[in-house]
mmCIF file of C-alpha atoms and ligand atoms in Angstrom:
data_model
loop_
_atom_site.group_PDB
_atom_site.id
_atom_site.type_symbol
_atom_site.label_atom_id
_atom_site.label_comp_id
_atom_site.label_asym_id
_atom_site.label_seq_id
_atom_site.Cartn_x
_atom_site.Cartn_y
_atom_site.Cartn_z
ATOM 1 C CA UNK C 131 -17.196 -77.140 -77.947
ATOM 2 C CA UNK C 132 -14.132 -79.260 -78.556
ATOM 3 C CA UNK C 133 -11.280 -77.154 -79.935
ATOM 4 C CA UNK C 134 -9.617 -80.084 -81.702
ATOM 5 C CA UNK C 135 -12.845 -81.127 -83.444
ATOM 6 C CA UNK C 136 -13.448 -77.524 -84.464
ATOM 7 C CA UNK C 137 -9.940 -77.283 -85.911
ATOM 8 C CA UNK C 138 -10.394 -80.580 -87.732
ATOM 9 C CA UNK C 139 -13.562 -79.278 -89.354
ATOM 10 C CA UNK C 140 -11.560 -76.527 -91.107
ATOM 11 C CA UNK C 141 -9.525 -76.964 -94.256
ATOM 12 C CA UNK C 142 -5.778 -76.306 -94.072
ATOM 13 C CA UNK C 143 -6.209 -73.007 -95.921
ATOM 14 C CA UNK C 144 -8.978 -71.736 -93.634
ATOM 15 C CA UNK C 145 -7.157 -72.865 -90.474
ATOM 16 C CA UNK C 146 -4.012 -71.055 -91.576
ATOM 17 C CA UNK C 147 -5.925 -67.799 -92.079
ATOM 18 C CA UNK C 148 -6.659 -67.823 -88.326
ATOM 19 C CA UNK C 149 -3.758 -67.120 -86.006
ATOM 20 C CA UNK C 150 -5.497 -68.768 -83.075
ATOM 21 C CA UNK C 151 -8.810 -70.314 -82.065
ATOM 22 C CA UNK C 152 -9.894 -69.663 -78.472
ATOM 23 C CA UNK C 153 -12.576 -71.870 -76.926
ATOM 24 C CA UNK C 154 -14.077 -70.696 -73.612
ATOM 25 C CA UNK C 155 -16.566 -72.348 -71.334
ATOM 26 C CA UNK C 156 -18.023 -69.000 -70.243
ATOM 27 C CA UNK C 157 -17.262 -65.403 -71.216
ATOM 28 C CA UNK C 158 -19.217 -62.190 -70.843
ATOM 29 C CA UNK C 159 -19.316 -61.807 -74.627
ATOM 30 C CA UNK C 160 -17.164 -63.280 -77.373
ATOM 31 C CA UNK C 161 -17.283 -59.861 -79.085
ATOM 32 C CA UNK C 162 -15.922 -58.216 -75.932
ATOM 33 C CA UNK C 163 -13.288 -60.917 -75.658
ATOM 34 C CA UNK C 164 -12.231 -60.188 -79.256
ATOM 35 C CA UNK C 165 -12.080 -56.450 -78.522
ATOM 36 C CA UNK C 166 -9.920 -57.156 -75.468
ATOM 37 C CA UNK C 167 -7.525 -59.158 -77.647
ATOM 38 C CA UNK C 168 -7.368 -56.177 -79.983
ATOM 39 C CA UNK C 169 -6.656 -53.796 -77.112
ATOM 40 C CA UNK C 170 -3.907 -56.112 -75.857
ATOM 41 C CA UNK C 171 -2.072 -55.568 -79.161
ATOM 42 C CA UNK C 172 -3.136 -58.596 -81.202
ATOM 43 C CA UNK C 173 -2.881 -57.853 -84.937
ATOM 44 C CA UNK C 174 -3.814 -61.185 -86.551
ATOM 45 C CA UNK C 175 -7.149 -62.860 -87.194
ATOM 46 C CA UNK C 176 -8.512 -64.750 -84.181
ATOM 47 C CA UNK C 177 -11.648 -66.821 -83.644
ATOM 48 C CA UNK C 178 -13.279 -66.778 -80.218
ATOM 49 C CA UNK C 179 -15.955 -69.352 -79.364
ATOM 50 C CA UNK C 180 -17.818 -69.852 -76.076
ATOM 51 C CA UNK C 181 -20.215 -72.441 -74.687
ATOM 52 C CA UNK C 182 -22.067 -69.680 -72.817
ATOM 53 C CA UNK C 183 -22.082 -65.883 -72.504
ATOM 54 C CA UNK C 184 -23.117 -63.972 -69.404
ATOM 55 C CA UNK C 185 -23.626 -60.643 -71.266
ATOM 56 C CA UNK C 186 -24.179 -61.523 -74.901
ATOM 57 C CA UNK C 187 -24.515 -58.391 -77.014
ATOM 58 C CA UNK C 188 -27.113 -57.880 -79.725
ATOM 59 C CA UNK C 189 -27.696 -55.158 -82.287
ATOM 60 C CA UNK C 190 -28.942 -51.719 -81.260
ATOM 61 C CA UNK C 191 -27.891 -52.162 -77.629
ATOM 62 C CA UNK C 192 -29.988 -55.260 -77.005
ATOM 63 C CA UNK C 193 -28.928 -58.368 -75.105
ATOM 64 C CA UNK C 194 -28.387 -61.753 -76.716
ATOM 65 C CA UNK C 195 -29.578 -64.532 -74.441
ATOM 66 C CA UNK C 196 -26.744 -67.085 -74.354
ATOM 67 C CA UNK C 197 -27.405 -70.040 -72.016
ATOM 68 C CA UNK C 198 -24.829 -72.839 -71.878
ATOM 69 C CA UNK C 199 -24.868 -75.180 -74.886
ATOM 70 C CA UNK C 200 -28.104 -73.612 -76.186
ATOM 71 C CA UNK C 201 -26.492 -71.764 -79.039
ATOM 72 C CA UNK C 202 -23.394 -71.097 -81.066
ATOM 73 C CA UNK C 203 -21.631 -68.005 -79.790
ATOM 74 C CA UNK C 204 -18.588 -66.937 -81.725
ATOM 75 C CA UNK C 205 -16.670 -63.888 -82.889
ATOM 76 C CA UNK C 206 -14.117 -63.439 -85.605
ATOM 77 C CA UNK C 207 -11.521 -60.714 -85.063
ATOM 78 C CA UNK C 208 -10.568 -59.904 -88.627
ATOM 79 C CA UNK C 209 -8.070 -57.395 -90.028
ATOM 80 C CA UNK C 210 -8.827 -55.915 -93.402
ATOM 81 C CA UNK C 211 -5.957 -55.189 -95.711
ATOM 82 C CA UNK C 212 -6.102 -51.352 -95.937
ATOM 83 C CA UNK C 213 -5.604 -51.213 -99.693
ATOM 84 C CA UNK C 214 -8.436 -53.579 -100.495
ATOM 85 C CA UNK C 215 -10.785 -51.943 -98.034
ATOM 86 C CA UNK C 216 -10.308 -48.470 -99.508
ATOM 87 C CA UNK C 217 -11.029 -49.700 -103.004
ATOM 88 C CA UNK C 218 -14.658 -50.521 -102.139
ATOM 89 C CA UNK C 219 -17.748 -48.551 -101.225
ATOM 90 C CA UNK C 220 -17.452 -45.882 -103.895
ATOM 91 C CA UNK C 221 -20.798 -44.119 -103.333
ATOM 92 C CA UNK C 222 -20.609 -43.311 -99.619
ATOM 93 C CA UNK C 223 -21.640 -46.796 -98.553
ATOM 94 C CA UNK C 224 -19.336 -48.005 -95.849
ATOM 95 C CA UNK C 225 -17.520 -51.214 -96.874
ATOM 96 C CA UNK C 226 -18.693 -52.833 -93.653
ATOM 97 C CA UNK C 227 -22.271 -52.605 -94.924
ATOM 98 C CA UNK C 228 -21.591 -55.248 -97.557
ATOM 99 C CA UNK C 229 -19.565 -57.308 -95.112
ATOM 100 C CA UNK C 230 -22.471 -57.508 -92.719
ATOM 101 C CA UNK C 231 -24.725 -58.874 -95.485
ATOM 102 C CA UNK C 232 -22.058 -61.292 -96.697
ATOM 103 C CA UNK C 233 -21.827 -62.651 -93.155
ATOM 104 C CA UNK C 234 -25.582 -63.282 -93.098
ATOM 105 C CA UNK C 235 -25.340 -65.125 -96.418
ATOM 106 C CA UNK C 236 -22.560 -67.326 -95.036
ATOM 107 C CA UNK C 237 -24.609 -68.226 -91.956
ATOM 108 C CA UNK C 238 -27.662 -68.884 -94.145
ATOM 109 C CA UNK C 239 -25.689 -71.252 -96.374
ATOM 110 C CA UNK C 240 -24.300 -73.161 -93.400
ATOM 111 C CA UNK C 241 -27.790 -73.622 -91.918
ATOM 112 C CA UNK C 242 -29.856 -74.343 -94.974
ATOM 113 C CA UNK C 243 -29.297 -78.119 -95.062
ATOM 114 C CA UNK C 244 -30.848 -78.317 -91.597
ATOM 115 C CA UNK C 245 -33.809 -75.996 -92.132
ATOM 116 C CA UNK C 246 -37.045 -75.860 -94.128
ATOM 117 C CA UNK C 247 -37.502 -73.688 -97.211
ATOM 118 C CA UNK C 248 -38.844 -70.872 -95.048
ATOM 119 C CA UNK C 249 -35.258 -70.056 -94.047
ATOM 120 C CA UNK C 250 -34.595 -66.491 -95.182
ATOM 121 C CA UNK C 251 -32.784 -63.220 -94.569
ATOM 122 C CA UNK C 252 -34.002 -59.928 -93.163
ATOM 123 C CA UNK C 253 -31.935 -56.852 -93.990
ATOM 124 C CA UNK C 254 -29.286 -56.172 -92.915
ATOM 125 C CA UNK C 255 -28.198 -59.436 -91.361
ATOM 126 C CA UNK C 256 -30.858 -61.465 -89.553
ATOM 127 C CA UNK C 257 -31.391 -65.119 -90.405
ATOM 128 C CA UNK C 258 -35.001 -66.181 -89.867
ATOM 129 C CA UNK C 259 -37.020 -69.302 -90.309
ATOM 130 C CA UNK C 260 -40.817 -69.059 -90.496
ATOM 131 C CA UNK C 261 -40.332 -65.318 -89.786
ATOM 132 C CA UNK C 262 -38.732 -66.180 -86.439
ATOM 133 C CA UNK C 263 -35.131 -65.305 -85.628
ATOM 134 C CA UNK C 264 -32.683 -68.194 -85.801
ATOM 135 C CA UNK C 265 -29.368 -66.333 -85.976
ATOM 136 C CA UNK C 266 -28.094 -62.802 -85.432
ATOM 137 C CA UNK C 267 -24.923 -60.963 -86.359
ATOM 138 C CA UNK C 268 -23.219 -58.047 -84.627
ATOM 139 C CA UNK C 269 -20.329 -56.222 -86.288
ATOM 140 C CA UNK C 270 -18.179 -54.018 -84.074
ATOM 141 C CA UNK C 271 -15.644 -51.781 -85.781
ATOM 142 C CA UNK C 272 -12.591 -50.065 -84.320
ATOM 143 C CA UNK C 273 -10.158 -47.684 -85.938
ATOM 144 C CA UNK C 274 -6.492 -48.074 -85.206
ATOM 145 C CA UNK C 275 -3.721 -46.309 -87.111
ATOM 146 C CA UNK C 276 -2.977 -48.191 -90.309
ATOM 147 C CA UNK C 277 -5.133 -51.191 -89.564
ATOM 148 C CA UNK C 278 -8.809 -51.939 -89.959
ATOM 149 C CA UNK C 279 -10.043 -54.488 -87.473
ATOM 150 C CA UNK C 280 -13.619 -55.650 -87.312
ATOM 151 C CA UNK C 281 -15.245 -58.032 -84.873
ATOM 152 C CA UNK C 282 -17.897 -60.187 -86.515
ATOM 153 C CA UNK C 283 -20.076 -61.750 -83.817
ATOM 154 C CA UNK C 284 -22.415 -64.579 -84.759
ATOM 155 C CA UNK C 285 -25.090 -66.161 -82.584
ATOM 156 C CA UNK C 286 -27.168 -69.158 -83.690
ATOM 157 C CA UNK C 287 -29.993 -70.579 -81.552
ATOM 158 C CA UNK C 288 -29.474 -74.333 -81.262
ATOM 159 C CA UNK C 289 -31.917 -75.473 -78.583
ATOM 160 C CA UNK C 290 -33.898 -73.079 -76.427
ATOM 161 C CA UNK C 291 -36.228 -74.393 -73.752
ATOM 162 C CA UNK C 292 -39.727 -72.907 -73.368
ATOM 163 C CA UNK C 293 -38.607 -70.945 -70.311
ATOM 164 C CA UNK C 294 -35.584 -69.560 -72.171
ATOM 165 C CA UNK C 295 -37.810 -68.592 -75.104
ATOM 166 C CA UNK C 296 -40.183 -66.773 -72.794
ATOM 167 C CA UNK C 297 -37.326 -64.412 -71.831
ATOM 168 C CA UNK C 298 -36.929 -63.257 -75.427
ATOM 169 C CA UNK C 299 -39.458 -60.617 -76.462
ATOM 170 C CA UNK C 300 -39.462 -61.468 -80.158
ATOM 171 C CA UNK C 301 -40.473 -64.464 -82.229
ATOM 172 C CA UNK C 302 -37.566 -66.861 -81.974
ATOM 173 C CA UNK C 303 -36.629 -70.204 -83.486
ATOM 174 C CA UNK C 304 -33.903 -72.739 -82.704
ATOM 175 C CA UNK C 305 -32.263 -75.342 -84.899
ATOM 176 C CA UNK C 306 -33.563 -78.301 -82.868
ATOM 177 C CA UNK C 307 -37.073 -77.522 -84.133
ATOM 178 C CA UNK C 308 -35.890 -78.438 -87.618
ATOM 179 C CA UNK C 309 -33.044 -80.872 -87.230
ATOM 180 C CA UNK C 310 -33.082 -84.014 -85.111
ATOM 181 C CA UNK C 311 -30.401 -84.883 -84.196
ATOM 182 C CA UNK C 312 -28.705 -81.509 -84.109
ATOM 183 C CA UNK C 313 -25.517 -81.236 -86.155
ATOM 184 C CA UNK C 314 -22.354 -81.233 -84.023
ATOM 185 C CA UNK C 315 -21.651 -77.665 -82.928
ATOM 186 C CA UNK C 316 -17.975 -77.978 -83.984
ATOM 187 C CA UNK C 317 -19.022 -78.976 -87.491
ATOM 188 C CA UNK C 318 -21.552 -76.143 -87.716
ATOM 189 C CA UNK C 319 -19.147 -73.522 -86.362
ATOM 190 C CA UNK C 320 -16.455 -74.786 -88.750
ATOM 191 C CA UNK C 321 -18.842 -74.642 -91.695
ATOM 192 C CA UNK C 322 -19.916 -71.079 -90.894
ATOM 193 C CA UNK C 323 -16.299 -69.936 -90.514
ATOM 194 C CA UNK C 324 -15.188 -71.661 -93.722
ATOM 195 C CA UNK C 325 -17.975 -70.054 -95.744
ATOM 196 C CA UNK C 326 -17.431 -66.681 -94.097
ATOM 197 C CA UNK C 327 -13.666 -66.523 -94.612
ATOM 198 C CA UNK C 328 -14.029 -67.688 -98.220
ATOM 199 C CA UNK C 329 -16.777 -65.127 -98.880
ATOM 200 C CA UNK C 330 -14.761 -62.324 -97.254
ATOM 201 C CA UNK C 331 -11.903 -63.027 -99.694
ATOM 202 C CA UNK C 332 -14.397 -62.861 -102.547
ATOM 203 C CA UNK C 333 -15.917 -59.651 -101.164
ATOM 204 C CA UNK C 334 -12.528 -57.977 -100.777
ATOM 205 C CA UNK C 335 -11.686 -58.892 -104.360
ATOM 206 C CA UNK C 336 -14.973 -58.045 -106.114
ATOM 207 C CA UNK C 337 -17.137 -56.062 -103.679
ATOM 208 C CA UNK C 338 -20.755 -56.845 -102.849
ATOM 209 C CA UNK C 339 -22.094 -56.826 -106.435
ATOM 210 C CA UNK C 340 -21.579 -60.590 -107.065
ATOM 211 C CA UNK C 341 -23.546 -61.403 -103.892
ATOM 212 C CA UNK C 342 -26.462 -59.103 -104.650
ATOM 213 C CA UNK C 343 -28.743 -61.430 -106.633
ATOM 214 C CA UNK C 344 -28.259 -64.252 -104.187
ATOM 215 C CA UNK C 345 -28.958 -61.982 -101.210
ATOM 216 C CA UNK C 346 -32.142 -60.620 -102.769
ATOM 217 C CA UNK C 347 -33.414 -64.105 -103.600
ATOM 218 C CA UNK C 348 -33.271 -64.953 -99.896
ATOM 219 C CA UNK C 349 -34.775 -61.695 -98.618
ATOM 220 C CA UNK C 350 -38.131 -62.574 -97.033
ATOM 221 C CA UNK C 351 -39.419 -59.000 -97.457
ATOM 222 C CA UNK C 352 -38.455 -58.454 -101.096
ATOM 223 C CA UNK C 353 -41.351 -56.765 -102.921
ATOM 224 C CA UNK C 354 -43.444 -56.294 -99.782
ATOM 225 C CA UNK C 355 -44.522 -53.226 -97.809
ATOM 226 C CA UNK C 356 -42.124 -52.554 -94.927
ATOM 227 C CA UNK C 357 -41.335 -49.910 -92.345
ATOM 228 C CA UNK C 358 -37.727 -48.922 -91.699
ATOM 229 C CA UNK C 359 -36.999 -47.603 -88.240
ATOM 230 C CA UNK C 360 -33.613 -45.931 -87.890
ATOM 231 C CA UNK C 361 -34.185 -44.332 -84.455
ATOM 232 C CA UNK C 362 -34.615 -40.872 -86.028
ATOM 233 C CA UNK C 363 -37.558 -41.624 -88.297
ATOM 234 C CA UNK C 364 -39.771 -44.318 -89.737
ATOM 235 C CA UNK C 365 -39.969 -44.733 -93.499
ATOM 236 C CA UNK C 366 -42.678 -46.748 -95.198
ATOM 237 C CA UNK C 367 -42.397 -48.220 -98.659
ATOM 238 C CA UNK C 368 -41.971 -51.273 -100.810
ATOM 239 C CA UNK C 369 -38.714 -53.137 -100.338
ATOM 240 C CA UNK C 370 -36.904 -53.382 -103.679
ATOM 241 C CA UNK C 371 -34.004 -55.424 -102.323
ATOM 242 C CA UNK C 372 -30.389 -54.360 -101.888
ATOM 243 C CA UNK C 373 -28.166 -52.480 -104.324
ATOM 244 C CA UNK C 374 -24.637 -53.418 -105.374
ATOM 245 C CA UNK C 375 -23.255 -52.014 -102.095
ATOM 246 C CA UNK C 376 -25.739 -53.706 -99.797
ATOM 247 C CA UNK C 377 -27.912 -50.637 -99.113
ATOM 248 C CA UNK C 378 -31.656 -51.354 -99.016
ATOM 249 C CA UNK C 379 -33.743 -49.751 -101.760
ATOM 250 C CA UNK C 380 -37.133 -48.545 -100.581
ATOM 251 C CA UNK C 381 -39.808 -47.364 -103.010
ATOM 252 C CA UNK C 382 -41.691 -44.676 -101.068
ATOM 253 C CA UNK C 383 -44.439 -42.265 -102.112
ATOM 254 C CA UNK C 384 -41.663 -39.639 -102.556
ATOM 255 C CA UNK C 385 -39.464 -41.832 -104.744
ATOM 256 C CA UNK C 386 -36.682 -44.324 -104.131
ATOM 257 C CA UNK C 387 -34.712 -44.075 -100.894
ATOM 258 C CA UNK C 388 -31.367 -45.774 -100.260
ATOM 259 C CA UNK C 389 -31.258 -47.023 -96.704
ATOM 260 C CA UNK C 390 -27.959 -47.771 -95.032
ATOM 261 C CA UNK C 391 -29.002 -48.208 -91.394
ATOM 262 C CA UNK C 392 -31.983 -49.183 -89.290
ATOM 263 C CA UNK C 393 -34.323 -52.070 -88.767
ATOM 264 C CA UNK C 394 -36.933 -53.548 -91.090
ATOM 265 C CA UNK C 395 -40.453 -54.288 -89.885
ATOM 266 C CA UNK C 396 -43.098 -56.001 -91.964
ATOM 267 C CA UNK C 397 -45.654 -53.275 -91.317
ATOM 268 C CA UNK C 398 -46.246 -50.030 -89.449
ATOM 269 C CA UNK C 399 -48.348 -51.837 -86.884
ATOM 270 C CA UNK C 400 -45.531 -54.180 -85.766
ATOM 271 C CA UNK C 401 -43.004 -51.316 -85.753
ATOM 272 C CA UNK C 402 -45.130 -49.643 -83.091
ATOM 273 C CA UNK C 403 -45.481 -52.858 -81.107
ATOM 274 C CA UNK C 404 -43.213 -54.467 -78.544
ATOM 275 C CA UNK C 405 -42.184 -57.603 -80.313
ATOM 276 C CA UNK C 406 -38.545 -56.626 -80.804
ATOM 277 C CA UNK C 407 -35.788 -57.825 -78.473
HETATM 278 C C1 BTN X 237 -28.490 -59.397 -83.112
HETATM 279 O O1 BTN X 237 -28.977 -58.645 -82.276
HETATM 280 O O2 BTN X 237 -29.173 -59.878 -84.004
HETATM 281 C C2 BTN X 237 -27.018 -59.752 -83.065
HETATM 282 C C3 BTN X 237 -26.749 -60.862 -82.119
HETATM 283 C C4 BTN X 237 -25.291 -61.280 -82.099
HETATM 284 C C5 BTN X 237 -25.018 -62.294 -81.020
HETATM 285 C C6 BTN X 237 -23.627 -62.844 -81.083
HETATM 286 S S1 BTN X 237 -23.385 -64.210 -80.011
HETATM 287 C C7 BTN X 237 -21.672 -64.138 -80.304
HETATM 288 C C8 BTN X 237 -21.278 -62.685 -80.349
HETATM 289 N N1 BTN X 237 -20.991 -62.184 -79.015
HETATM 290 C C9 BTN X 237 -21.879 -61.293 -78.614
HETATM 291 O O3 BTN X 237 -21.872 -60.736 -77.497
HETATM 292 N N2 BTN X 237 -22.789 -61.085 -79.576
HETATM 293 C C10 BTN X 237 -22.510 -61.869 -80.757
#
């Protein structure tokens, strides 16, 4: 990843909303690197990008396989303005819920020119193609007096070899299956960041409601029978899409449930299986 090319792929306005862009050859995790910056006293928005990660972090304590030049690995350390953050999430939904979905939409939009129509979203923030995972997002939140930092980690599979794929215990896709030649990683990273930072501004101004219809139209499980596993219980029902705060609406035999955490599976059978990373 060439830092200059990455910077050149950003508009003046987007570049100026980032205090600094850090490009590393190898880090343990760009999310951890962002959290270290936070601990060191940094209080501006920073973007951290790496060519490889030795301990990439995934959701729910999983690993994110991150071989050199096989994926995009980046994290945005972003500080929410306290006033705007408090204004959102009226009905107990945490404002970060909507942010996580807005991030997935931004990644989707950056990838869609390079992917077939089967590109879609899985609640809360997976980007899949042909029901196989192409990109994942990990939000890590910290509370510090008077400031609201969040680390938004984004991983996109660019080109995974058969032996790398065999190490991942879930159906996985990579962009090189769909796009030959691959887009330049600087351009792709710049496009994702530009969409994300623009969408965050929109989200802070108007909440998740304006994104809802778009999100639901890309949800691959909308209107289908799913199982939600949230570590404590499994709920089965028909997915009715997300509400105006980004919570998933599930039509169960006992009525409608509002889900704000957990993982979606297409059926009970796969929830009990071992396909998940
Ligand atoms: C998931 O499990 O779906 C989330 C995966 C997030 C991976 C990215 S790669 C860049 C950033 N750094 C990490 O350690 N994880 C995220």
